[in-house]
CSV table of C-alpha atoms and ligand atoms in Angstrom, one decimal:
chain,number,residue,atom,x,y,z
A,20,MET,CA,72.4,72.2,-31.5
A,21,LYS,CA,75.1,70.3,-29.4
A,22,ARG,CA,75.2,66.7,-30.4
A,23,ILE,CA,76.0,64.2,-27.7
A,24,ASN,CA,78.4,61.5,-28.7
A,25,LEU,CA,77.0,58.4,-27.0
A,26,SER,CA,79.9,56.1,-27.6
A,27,ASN,CA,82.2,58.7,-26.1
A,28,LEU,CA,80.1,58.7,-23.0
A,29,ILE,CA,79.9,54.9,-22.9
A,30,ASP,CA,83.7,54.8,-23.2
A,31,GLN,CA,84.0,56.8,-20.0
A,32,ILE,CA,82.1,54.2,-18.0
A,33,ASP,CA,84.3,51.7,-16.1
A,34,MET,CA,82.6,48.4,-17.0
A,35,ASN,CA,84.3,46.8,-13.9
A,36,ARG,CA,82.5,49.1,-11.6
A,37,ILE,CA,79.0,49.2,-12.9
A,38,PRO,CA,76.4,49.8,-10.2
A,39,LYS,CA,74.6,46.5,-9.6
A,40,HIS,CA,71.3,48.1,-8.8
A,41,ILE,CA,69.9,51.4,-10.2
A,42,ALA,CA,66.6,52.8,-8.9
A,43,ILE,CA,64.8,55.6,-10.8
A,44,ILE,CA,62.0,57.9,-9.6
A,45,MET,CA,60.5,58.7,-13.0
A,46,ASP,CA,59.2,62.3,-12.4
A,47,GLY,CA,58.2,65.3,-14.4
A,48,ASN,CA,55.7,63.8,-16.9
A,49,GLY,CA,53.0,66.3,-16.0
A,50,ARG,CA,55.3,69.3,-16.2
A,51,TRP,CA,56.8,68.1,-19.5
A,52,ALA,CA,53.2,68.0,-20.9
A,53,LYS,CA,52.2,71.3,-19.4
A,54,LYS,CA,55.1,73.1,-21.0
A,55,ARG,CA,53.8,71.9,-24.4
A,56,PHE,CA,50.1,72.7,-23.6
A,57,LEU,CA,49.3,69.0,-23.7
A,58,PRO,CA,47.3,66.9,-21.2
A,59,ARG,CA,49.3,65.3,-18.4
A,60,THR,CA,48.6,61.9,-19.9
A,61,ALA,CA,50.6,62.9,-23.0
A,62,GLY,CA,53.6,63.2,-20.6
A,63,HIS,CA,53.0,59.8,-19.2
A,64,ARG,CA,52.7,58.3,-22.7
A,65,GLU,CA,56.0,59.9,-23.7
A,66,GLY,CA,57.4,58.6,-20.4
A,67,VAL,CA,56.6,55.0,-21.4
A,68,GLU,CA,58.9,55.5,-24.5
A,69,ARG,CA,61.7,56.5,-22.1
A,70,VAL,CA,61.1,53.4,-20.0
A,71,SER,CA,61.6,51.2,-23.1
A,72,GLU,CA,64.9,53.0,-24.0
A,73,ILE,CA,66.3,53.0,-20.4
A,74,VAL,CA,65.5,49.4,-19.8
A,75,GLU,CA,67.3,48.5,-23.0
A,76,ALA,CA,70.3,50.7,-22.1
A,77,ALA,CA,70.6,49.4,-18.6
A,78,SER,CA,70.4,45.8,-19.7
A,79,ASN,CA,73.1,46.4,-22.3
A,80,LEU,CA,75.3,47.7,-19.5
A,81,ASN,CA,74.8,44.4,-17.6
A,82,ILE,CA,73.2,46.1,-14.7
A,83,GLU,CA,71.8,43.4,-12.4
A,84,CYS,CA,68.7,45.3,-11.4
A,85,LEU,CA,66.7,48.3,-12.5
A,86,SER,CA,64.0,49.5,-10.1
A,87,LEU,CA,61.4,51.9,-11.5
A,88,TYR,CA,58.8,53.8,-9.5
A,89,ALA,CA,55.7,53.6,-11.7
A,90,PHE,CA,52.8,54.0,-9.4
A,91,SER,CA,52.9,54.9,-5.7
A,92,THR,CA,50.5,54.2,-2.8
A,93,GLU,CA,49.8,58.0,-2.9
A,94,ASN,CA,49.2,58.2,-6.7
A,95,TRP,CA,45.5,57.1,-6.1
A,96,LYS,CA,44.9,60.7,-5.0
A,97,ARG,CA,45.2,61.8,-8.7
A,98,PRO,CA,42.1,62.4,-10.8
A,99,SER,CA,40.5,59.1,-11.8
A,100,GLU,CA,41.1,59.8,-15.5
A,101,GLU,CA,44.8,60.1,-14.9
A,102,VAL,CA,44.9,56.9,-12.8
A,103,GLU,CA,43.0,55.1,-15.5
A,104,ALA,CA,45.4,56.4,-18.1
A,105,LEU,CA,48.4,55.2,-16.1
A,106,MET,CA,46.9,51.8,-15.7
A,107,ASN,CA,46.2,51.5,-19.4
A,108,LEU,CA,49.8,52.6,-20.1
A,109,LEU,CA,51.1,49.8,-17.9
A,110,ILE,CA,49.1,47.3,-19.8
A,111,LEU,CA,50.2,48.8,-23.1
A,112,TYR,CA,53.9,48.7,-22.0
A,113,ILE,CA,53.7,45.0,-21.0
A,114,LYS,CA,51.8,43.9,-24.1
A,115,ARG,CA,54.2,45.8,-26.4
A,116,GLU,CA,57.4,45.0,-24.6
A,117,LEU,CA,57.0,41.5,-23.1
A,118,ASP,CA,58.5,39.6,-26.0
A,119,ARG,CA,61.5,41.9,-26.2
A,120,LEU,CA,62.0,41.8,-22.4
A,121,HIS,CA,61.9,38.0,-22.6
A,122,LYS,CA,64.3,37.8,-25.6
A,123,ASN,CA,66.7,40.0,-23.7
A,124,ASN,CA,66.6,37.6,-20.8
A,125,ILE,CA,65.1,40.2,-18.5
A,126,ARG,CA,63.1,39.0,-15.5
A,127,LEU,CA,60.2,41.2,-14.4
A,128,GLN,CA,59.5,41.6,-10.8
A,129,THR,CA,57.1,44.0,-8.9
A,130,MET,CA,57.1,45.7,-5.6
A,131,GLY,CA,53.9,46.9,-3.9
A,132,ASP,CA,50.5,45.4,-3.4
A,133,ILE,CA,49.6,44.7,-7.0
A,134,TYR,CA,46.3,43.1,-6.0
A,135,LYS,CA,44.7,46.5,-5.3
A,136,LEU,CA,45.3,47.4,-9.0
A,137,PRO,CA,42.5,46.8,-11.6
A,138,THR,CA,42.2,43.2,-12.5
A,139,LYS,CA,43.1,43.9,-16.1
A,140,VAL,CA,46.5,45.2,-14.9
A,141,VAL,CA,47.0,42.3,-12.5
A,142,ASP,CA,46.3,39.8,-15.3
A,143,GLN,CA,48.9,41.4,-17.6
A,144,VAL,CA,51.5,41.7,-14.8
A,145,GLU,CA,51.0,38.0,-13.9
A,146,ILE,CA,51.4,36.9,-17.5
A,147,ALA,CA,54.7,38.9,-17.7
A,148,LEU,CA,55.9,37.6,-14.3
A,149,GLU,CA,55.2,34.0,-15.4
A,150,LYS,CA,56.8,34.3,-18.8
A,151,THR,CA,60.0,35.9,-17.6
A,152,LYS,CA,60.4,34.1,-14.2
A,153,ASP,CA,63.3,31.9,-15.3
A,154,ASN,CA,65.3,34.6,-17.0
A,155,THR,CA,68.7,35.2,-15.7
A,156,GLY,CA,69.6,38.6,-17.0
A,157,MET,CA,68.6,42.0,-15.6
A,158,VAL,CA,65.8,42.2,-13.1
A,159,LEU,CA,63.3,44.9,-14.0
A,160,ASN,CA,61.7,45.7,-10.7
A,161,ILE,CA,58.6,47.9,-11.1
A,162,GLY,CA,57.0,49.7,-8.1
A,163,LEU,CA,53.2,49.3,-8.6
A,164,ASN,CA,51.0,50.6,-5.8
A,165,TYR,CA,54.3,50.8,-3.9
A,166,GLY,CA,55.2,52.9,-0.9
A,167,GLY,CA,58.3,52.5,1.3
A,168,ARG,CA,56.4,53.0,4.6
A,169,ASP,CA,53.8,50.5,3.5
A,170,GLU,CA,56.5,48.0,2.7
A,171,ILE,CA,58.2,48.5,6.1
A,172,VAL,CA,54.9,48.1,8.0
A,173,ARG,CA,54.1,45.0,5.9
A,174,ALA,CA,57.5,43.6,6.8
A,175,VAL,CA,56.9,44.2,10.5
A,176,LYS,CA,53.6,42.4,10.4
A,177,ASN,CA,55.0,39.4,8.6
A,178,ILE,CA,57.9,39.3,11.1
A,179,LEU,CA,55.5,39.3,14.0
A,180,ALA,CA,53.4,36.6,12.4
A,181,ASP,CA,56.6,34.4,11.9
A,182,VAL,CA,57.7,35.0,15.5
A,183,LYS,CA,54.2,34.0,16.7
A,184,LYS,CA,54.4,30.8,14.5
A,185,GLY,CA,57.8,30.0,16.0
A,186,LYS,CA,59.4,30.3,12.5
A,187,LEU,CA,61.6,33.2,13.7
A,188,LYS,CA,63.2,34.1,17.1
A,189,GLU,CA,62.9,37.6,18.3
A,190,GLU,CA,66.6,37.7,19.1
A,191,ASP,CA,67.5,36.7,15.6
A,192,ILE,CA,65.9,39.8,14.1
A,193,ASN,CA,68.6,42.1,12.7
A,194,PRO,CA,68.8,44.6,9.7
A,195,ASN,CA,69.7,41.7,7.4
A,196,ILE,CA,66.8,39.5,8.4
A,197,PHE,CA,64.5,42.5,8.2
A,198,SER,CA,65.5,43.1,4.6
A,199,LYS,CA,64.4,39.6,3.8
A,200,TYR,CA,60.8,40.7,4.6
A,201,LEU,CA,60.9,43.5,2.0
A,202,TYR,CA,59.7,43.1,-1.6
A,203,THR,CA,63.3,43.4,-2.6
A,204,SER,CA,64.4,40.4,-0.4
A,205,GLU,CA,66.3,38.8,-3.3
A,206,LEU,CA,67.9,42.0,-4.6
A,207,PRO,CA,71.0,44.0,-3.6
A,208,ASP,CA,70.3,47.5,-2.2
A,209,PRO,CA,70.3,50.2,-4.9
A,210,ASP,CA,73.8,51.6,-5.5
A,211,LEU,CA,72.5,54.6,-7.4
A,212,LEU,CA,69.2,56.4,-7.2
A,213,ILE,CA,68.3,58.7,-10.0
A,214,ARG,CA,65.6,61.4,-9.8
A,215,PRO,CA,64.9,63.7,-12.7
A,216,SER,CA,62.7,66.7,-12.8
A,217,GLY,CA,64.4,68.9,-10.2
A,218,GLU,CA,62.7,67.5,-7.1
A,219,LEU,CA,65.1,66.7,-4.3
A,220,ARG,CA,63.1,64.2,-2.3
A,221,LEU,CA,62.5,60.5,-1.9
A,222,SER,CA,58.7,60.5,-2.1
A,223,ASN,CA,58.4,57.2,-0.1
A,224,PHE,CA,60.6,55.3,-2.5
A,225,MET,CA,62.7,52.3,-1.1
A,226,LEU,CA,63.2,54.0,2.2
A,227,TYR,CA,64.9,51.0,3.9
A,228,GLN,CA,67.0,50.0,0.9
A,229,VAL,CA,68.6,53.4,0.2
A,230,ALA,CA,70.5,53.8,3.5
A,231,TYR,CA,73.8,54.0,1.6
A,232,THR,CA,72.7,54.6,-1.9
A,233,GLU,CA,74.3,57.4,-4.0
A,234,PHE,CA,71.8,59.9,-5.3
A,235,TRP,CA,71.9,61.6,-8.7
A,236,PHE,CA,69.4,64.4,-9.4
A,237,SER,CA,68.8,66.2,-12.7
A,238,GLU,CA,66.5,69.1,-13.9
A,239,ILE,CA,65.5,67.1,-16.9
A,240,TYR,CA,61.9,65.8,-17.0
A,241,TRP,CA,61.4,62.1,-17.3
A,242,PRO,CA,60.0,62.3,-20.9
A,243,ASP,CA,63.4,63.9,-21.9
A,244,PHE,CA,65.5,61.4,-20.0
A,245,LYS,CA,67.7,59.6,-22.5
A,246,PRO,CA,70.3,56.9,-22.2
A,247,GLU,CA,72.9,59.7,-22.3
A,248,HIS,CA,71.6,60.9,-18.9
A,249,LEU,CA,71.8,57.3,-17.5
A,250,TYR,CA,75.4,57.2,-18.7
A,251,LYS,CA,76.2,60.5,-17.1
A,252,ALA,CA,74.7,59.4,-13.8
A,253,ILE,CA,76.8,56.3,-13.9
A,254,ILE,CA,80.0,58.2,-14.7
A,255,ASP,CA,79.3,60.6,-11.8
A,256,TYR,CA,78.5,57.6,-9.5
A,257,GLN,CA,81.9,56.1,-10.4
A,258,GLN,CA,83.8,59.2,-9.2
A,259,ARG,CA,82.3,59.0,-5.8
A,260,ASP,CA,84.0,57.6,-2.7
A,261,ARG,CA,81.5,55.2,-1.0
A,262,ARG,CA,82.5,54.7,2.6
A,263,PHE,CA,79.4,53.1,4.1
A,264,GLY,CA,80.0,54.8,7.4
A,265,GLY,CA,83.7,53.8,7.4
A,266,ILE,CA,86.7,56.1,6.6
B,314,FPP,C1,55.6,61.2,-12.2
B,314,FPP,O1,55.4,62.3,-13.0
B,314,FPP,C2,55.3,60.0,-12.9
B,314,FPP,C3,54.4,59.1,-12.5
B,314,FPP,C4,53.5,59.2,-11.3
B,314,FPP,C5,54.1,57.9,-13.4
B,314,FPP,C6,55.3,57.3,-14.0
B,314,FPP,C7,54.7,56.3,-15.1
B,314,FPP,C8,55.2,56.2,-16.3
B,314,FPP,C9,56.5,56.8,-16.8
B,314,FPP,C10,54.5,55.3,-17.3
B,314,FPP,C11,54.2,53.9,-16.9
B,314,FPP,C12,55.3,53.1,-16.4
B,314,FPP,C13,55.8,52.0,-16.9
B,314,FPP,C14,56.9,51.2,-16.1
B,314,FPP,C15,55.4,51.4,-18.1
B,314,FPP,P1,54.3,63.4,-12.5
B,314,FPP,O2,53.0,63.0,-13.2
B,314,FPP,O3,54.3,63.4,-11.0
B,314,FPP,O4,54.9,64.7,-13.1
B,314,FPP,P2,54.8,66.2,-12.5
B,314,FPP,O5,55.5,66.1,-11.1
B,314,FPP,O6,55.5,67.0,-13.4
B,314,FPP,O7,53.4,66.5,-12.4
């Protein structure tokens, strides 16, 4: 079996041009499990292990923000047992990792309407948000009951409300101001978006923010996604010429 030399890969990364914000659509848990004749939830469970590893790897590279798509506004359509399993895994992840996240100076943030999640999840999330709120290292931004369209509609409603209250003038609304009404108001737009599992679509993820984001796709299923894949994505990203519409 081919052994990957991790330090070789890390050496290829230009530390002066690290993407500030990486976003990941963690996909392929179900197919990973199916291939092994396991229930889909086994794929999600394995996926949590990759979350821990990738968070650590990203934080070690001094990435400012890592956004992870954990549960979409559309994921409620899944069988209730699978939704329940995902909720329990979120709780497990926070309970297990909170001390480590805090020790590594990571600040947890969420995007999406978390108050539609079961109370037991909201409670854990709130504990983690509170504990890590003053941390100054990487922001771990987790999409929970998140949808890009939902986020944009919510922003429009809040803008309308502020205009009505006289807090904002219609003529002052521009793309920059608009982005202040998104969940990511304090974060830079993603530089790099990673989607494993062979699917080539956005699935309602960070629709406004990815206008000039570089995409990196891979056939690997999320439960097989290791730090080496993150490093490869970054190396590939660093070869690209980002013109932002210029020449
Ligand atoms: C997509 O794979 C994955 C999800 C909908 C859930 C992702 C959640 C985790 C990895 C675990 C919990 C997250 C955190 C942050 C602790 P899929 O089920 O759609 O896979 P498939 O397309 O192969 O069916």
